[in-house]
mmCIF file with all atom_site columns, C-alpha atoms in Angstrom:
data_model
loop_
_atom_site.group_PDB
_atom_site.id
_atom_site.type_symbol
_atom_site.label_atom_id
_atom_site.label_alt_id
_atom_site.label_comp_id
_atom_site.label_asym_id
_atom_site.label_entity_id
_atom_site.label_seq_id
_atom_site.pdbx_PDB_ins_code
_atom_site.Cartn_x
_atom_site.Cartn_y
_atom_site.Cartn_z
_atom_site.occupancy
_atom_site.B_iso_or_equiv
_atom_site.pdbx_formal_charge
_atom_site.auth_seq_id
_atom_site.auth_comp_id
_atom_site.auth_asym_id
_atom_site.auth_atom_id
_atom_site.pdbx_PDB_model_num
ATOM 1  C CA . UNK S 1 1  ? 0.000   0.000  0.000  1.00 56.00 ? 1  UNK S CA 1
ATOM 2  C CA . UNK S 1 2  ? 1.331   3.410  -1.009 1.00 67.00 ? 2  UNK S CA 1
ATOM 3  C CA . UNK S 1 3  ? 1.722   6.096  1.666  1.00 81.00 ? 3  UNK S CA 1
ATOM 4  C CA . UNK S 1 4  ? -0.115  9.279  0.706  1.00 87.00 ? 4  UNK S CA 1
ATOM 5  C CA . UNK S 1 5  ? 1.129   12.648 1.930  1.00 92.00 ? 5  UNK S CA 1
ATOM 6  C CA . UNK S 1 6  ? -2.000  14.658 2.730  1.00 96.00 ? 6  UNK S CA 1
ATOM 7  C CA . UNK S 1 7  ? 0.078   17.623 3.882  1.00 96.00 ? 7  UNK S CA 1
ATOM 8  C CA . UNK S 1 8  ? 0.263   19.583 7.101  1.00 97.00 ? 8  UNK S CA 1
ATOM 9  C CA . UNK S 1 9  ? -1.122  22.860 8.409  1.00 98.00 ? 9  UNK S CA 1
ATOM 10 C CA . UNK S 1 10 ? -0.083  25.354 11.078 1.00 98.00 ? 10 UNK S CA 1
ATOM 11 C CA . UNK S 1 11 ? -2.632  26.589 13.586 1.00 98.00 ? 11 UNK S CA 1
ATOM 12 C CA . UNK S 1 12 ? -1.874  28.781 16.608 1.00 97.00 ? 12 UNK S CA 1
ATOM 13 C CA . UNK S 1 13 ? 1.831   27.910 16.409 1.00 96.00 ? 13 UNK S CA 1
ATOM 14 C CA . UNK S 1 14 ? 1.365   24.141 16.253 1.00 98.00 ? 14 UNK S CA 1
ATOM 15 C CA . UNK S 1 15 ? 1.792   21.767 13.299 1.00 98.00 ? 15 UNK S CA 1
ATOM 16 C CA . UNK S 1 16 ? -0.941  19.264 12.425 1.00 99.00 ? 16 UNK S CA 1
ATOM 17 C CA . UNK S 1 17 ? -0.290  16.492 9.901  1.00 98.00 ? 17 UNK S CA 1
ATOM 18 C CA . UNK S 1 18 ? -3.368  15.613 7.866  1.00 98.00 ? 18 UNK S CA 1
ATOM 19 C CA . UNK S 1 19 ? -4.111  11.883 7.739  1.00 98.00 ? 19 UNK S CA 1
ATOM 20 C CA . UNK S 1 20 ? -6.820  11.873 5.046  1.00 97.00 ? 20 UNK S CA 1
ATOM 21 C CA . UNK S 1 21 ? -8.473  14.080 2.430  1.00 96.00 ? 21 UNK S CA 1
ATOM 22 C CA . UNK S 1 22 ? -10.684 16.985 3.513  1.00 97.00 ? 22 UNK S CA 1
ATOM 23 C CA . UNK S 1 23 ? -14.402 16.351 3.012  1.00 97.00 ? 23 UNK S CA 1
ATOM 24 C CA . UNK S 1 24 ? -17.530 18.482 3.422  1.00 96.00 ? 24 UNK S CA 1
ATOM 25 C CA . UNK S 1 25 ? -18.677 18.313 7.043  1.00 95.00 ? 25 UNK S CA 1
ATOM 26 C CA . UNK S 1 26 ? -22.429 18.751 6.351  1.00 88.00 ? 26 UNK S CA 1
ATOM 27 C CA . UNK S 1 27 ? -22.565 20.798 9.574  1.00 90.00 ? 27 UNK S CA 1
ATOM 28 C CA . UNK S 1 28 ? -24.966 23.718 9.425  1.00 91.00 ? 28 UNK S CA 1
ATOM 29 C CA . UNK S 1 29 ? -23.115 26.905 10.206 1.00 91.00 ? 29 UNK S CA 1
ATOM 30 C CA . UNK S 1 30 ? -24.626 29.030 12.989 1.00 90.00 ? 30 UNK S CA 1
ATOM 31 C CA . UNK S 1 31 ? -25.569 31.932 10.733 1.00 87.00 ? 31 UNK S CA 1
ATOM 32 C CA . UNK S 1 32 ? -27.998 32.170 7.808  1.00 85.00 ? 32 UNK S CA 1
ATOM 33 C CA . UNK S 1 33 ? -25.543 31.618 4.950  1.00 92.00 ? 33 UNK S CA 1
ATOM 34 C CA . UNK S 1 34 ? -25.842 27.845 4.398  1.00 93.00 ? 34 UNK S CA 1
ATOM 35 C CA . UNK S 1 35 ? -26.504 26.537 0.863  1.00 93.00 ? 35 UNK S CA 1
ATOM 36 C CA . UNK S 1 36 ? -30.187 25.820 1.514  1.00 91.00 ? 36 UNK S CA 1
ATOM 37 C CA . UNK S 1 37 ? -30.735 29.357 2.859  1.00 94.00 ? 37 UNK S CA 1
ATOM 38 C CA . UNK S 1 38 ? -29.593 31.300 -0.212 1.00 95.00 ? 38 UNK S CA 1
ATOM 39 C CA . UNK S 1 39 ? -30.989 31.713 -3.728 1.00 95.00 ? 39 UNK S CA 1
ATOM 40 C CA . UNK S 1 40 ? -29.267 30.723 -6.959 1.00 96.00 ? 40 UNK S CA 1
ATOM 41 C CA . UNK S 1 41 ? -26.411 33.164 -7.640 1.00 97.00 ? 41 UNK S CA 1
ATOM 42 C CA . UNK S 1 42 ? -25.992 34.123 -3.970 1.00 96.00 ? 42 UNK S CA 1
ATOM 43 C CA . UNK S 1 43 ? -22.944 33.430 -1.835 1.00 96.00 ? 43 UNK S CA 1
ATOM 44 C CA . UNK S 1 44 ? -23.021 30.705 0.819  1.00 96.00 ? 44 UNK S CA 1
ATOM 45 C CA . UNK S 1 45 ? -20.489 29.262 3.249  1.00 96.00 ? 45 UNK S CA 1
ATOM 46 C CA . UNK S 1 46 ? -19.604 25.622 3.865  1.00 96.00 ? 46 UNK S CA 1
ATOM 47 C CA . UNK S 1 47 ? -17.207 23.715 6.073  1.00 97.00 ? 47 UNK S CA 1
ATOM 48 C CA . UNK S 1 48 ? -14.543 21.201 5.059  1.00 98.00 ? 48 UNK S CA 1
ATOM 49 C CA . UNK S 1 49 ? -12.955 18.916 7.652  1.00 98.00 ? 49 UNK S CA 1
ATOM 50 C CA . UNK S 1 50 ? -9.969  16.548 7.693  1.00 98.00 ? 50 UNK S CA 1
ATOM 51 C CA . UNK S 1 51 ? -8.499  14.259 10.340 1.00 98.00 ? 51 UNK S CA 1
ATOM 52 C CA . UNK S 1 52 ? -5.010  15.106 11.596 1.00 98.00 ? 52 UNK S CA 1
ATOM 53 C CA . UNK S 1 53 ? -2.441  14.310 14.272 1.00 98.00 ? 53 UNK S CA 1
ATOM 54 C CA . UNK S 1 54 ? -0.011  16.511 16.163 1.00 98.00 ? 54 UNK S CA 1
ATOM 55 C CA . UNK S 1 55 ? 3.654   15.666 16.805 1.00 96.00 ? 55 UNK S CA 1
ATOM 56 C CA . UNK S 1 56 ? 2.660   13.616 19.879 1.00 97.00 ? 56 UNK S CA 1
ATOM 57 C CA . UNK S 1 57 ? 0.149   11.505 17.916 1.00 97.00 ? 57 UNK S CA 1
ATOM 58 C CA . UNK S 1 58 ? -2.966  13.130 19.403 1.00 98.00 ? 58 UNK S CA 1
ATOM 59 C CA . UNK S 1 59 ? -5.934  13.116 16.997 1.00 99.00 ? 59 UNK S CA 1
ATOM 60 C CA . UNK S 1 60 ? -7.637  16.294 15.771 1.00 99.00 ? 60 UNK S CA 1
ATOM 61 C CA . UNK S 1 61 ? -10.155 17.536 13.224 1.00 98.00 ? 61 UNK S CA 1
ATOM 62 C CA . UNK S 1 62 ? -8.936  20.414 11.070 1.00 99.00 ? 62 UNK S CA 1
ATOM 63 C CA . UNK S 1 63 ? -11.741 22.685 9.835  1.00 98.00 ? 63 UNK S CA 1
ATOM 64 C CA . UNK S 1 64 ? -11.945 25.257 7.055  1.00 98.00 ? 64 UNK S CA 1
ATOM 65 C CA . UNK S 1 65 ? -14.846 27.578 6.155  1.00 97.00 ? 65 UNK S CA 1
ATOM 66 C CA . UNK S 1 66 ? -15.118 28.465 2.472  1.00 97.00 ? 66 UNK S CA 1
ATOM 67 C CA . UNK S 1 67 ? -17.521 30.574 0.412  1.00 96.00 ? 67 UNK S CA 1
ATOM 68 C CA . UNK S 1 68 ? -19.038 29.713 -2.955 1.00 96.00 ? 68 UNK S CA 1
ATOM 69 C CA . UNK S 1 69 ? -21.773 30.992 -5.247 1.00 96.00 ? 69 UNK S CA 1
ATOM 70 C CA . UNK S 1 70 ? -24.825 28.734 -5.455 1.00 97.00 ? 70 UNK S CA 1
ATOM 71 C CA . UNK S 1 71 ? -24.974 27.353 -8.981 1.00 96.00 ? 71 UNK S CA 1
ATOM 72 C CA . UNK S 1 72 ? -21.399 28.397 -9.792 1.00 95.00 ? 72 UNK S CA 1
ATOM 73 C CA . UNK S 1 73 ? -19.503 25.983 -7.534 1.00 92.00 ? 73 UNK S CA 1
ATOM 74 C CA . UNK S 1 74 ? -15.905 25.152 -8.413 1.00 91.00 ? 74 UNK S CA 1
ATOM 75 C CA . UNK S 1 75 ? -13.842 22.064 -7.629 1.00 94.00 ? 75 UNK S CA 1
ATOM 76 C CA . UNK S 1 76 ? -13.031 21.555 -3.940 1.00 94.00 ? 76 UNK S CA 1
ATOM 77 C CA . UNK S 1 77 ? -9.325  21.362 -4.881 1.00 92.00 ? 77 UNK S CA 1
ATOM 78 C CA . UNK S 1 78 ? -9.511  25.000 -6.031 1.00 94.00 ? 78 UNK S CA 1
ATOM 79 C CA . UNK S 1 79 ? -9.859  26.319 -2.460 1.00 96.00 ? 79 UNK S CA 1
ATOM 80 C CA . UNK S 1 80 ? -6.875  27.330 -0.291 1.00 96.00 ? 80 UNK S CA 1
ATOM 81 C CA . UNK S 1 81 ? -6.382  24.846 2.551  1.00 96.00 ? 81 UNK S CA 1
ATOM 82 C CA . UNK S 1 82 ? -3.204  26.426 3.954  1.00 95.00 ? 82 UNK S CA 1
ATOM 83 C CA . UNK S 1 83 ? -4.882  28.274 6.837  1.00 95.00 ? 83 UNK S CA 1
ATOM 84 C CA . UNK S 1 84 ? -7.569  26.412 8.831  1.00 98.00 ? 84 UNK S CA 1
ATOM 85 C CA . UNK S 1 85 ? -10.353 28.203 10.689 1.00 98.00 ? 85 UNK S CA 1
ATOM 86 C CA . UNK S 1 86 ? -10.045 25.924 13.714 1.00 98.00 ? 86 UNK S CA 1
ATOM 87 C CA . UNK S 1 87 ? -8.557  22.682 14.978 1.00 99.00 ? 87 UNK S CA 1
ATOM 88 C CA . UNK S 1 88 ? -10.600 20.549 17.368 1.00 98.00 ? 88 UNK S CA 1
ATOM 89 C CA . UNK S 1 89 ? -9.471  17.560 19.450 1.00 98.00 ? 89 UNK S CA 1
ATOM 90 C CA . UNK S 1 90 ? -11.093 14.241 18.561 1.00 94.00 ? 90 UNK S CA 1
ATOM 91 C CA . UNK S 1 91 ? -12.529 12.302 21.483 1.00 82.00 ? 91 UNK S CA 1
#
């Protein structure tokens, strides 16, 4: 089996190594800008999430919030994943 390098991100001075691809979280964001709340041609926000580990092997979820135009979505690879919005410990 081939090892895949999913990359790493920095957040609040700490390095997190991604262990899988980022995927849409399907979490509803706490403000009225989710895809089902906007009309065609309007901007909406969505969250992407990926599993990660720190240097000690602790597990985390790395989260990004992106914006897109409903009906004019681009490929998920086109977004900038360098700076996450938050990193949460996995329990």
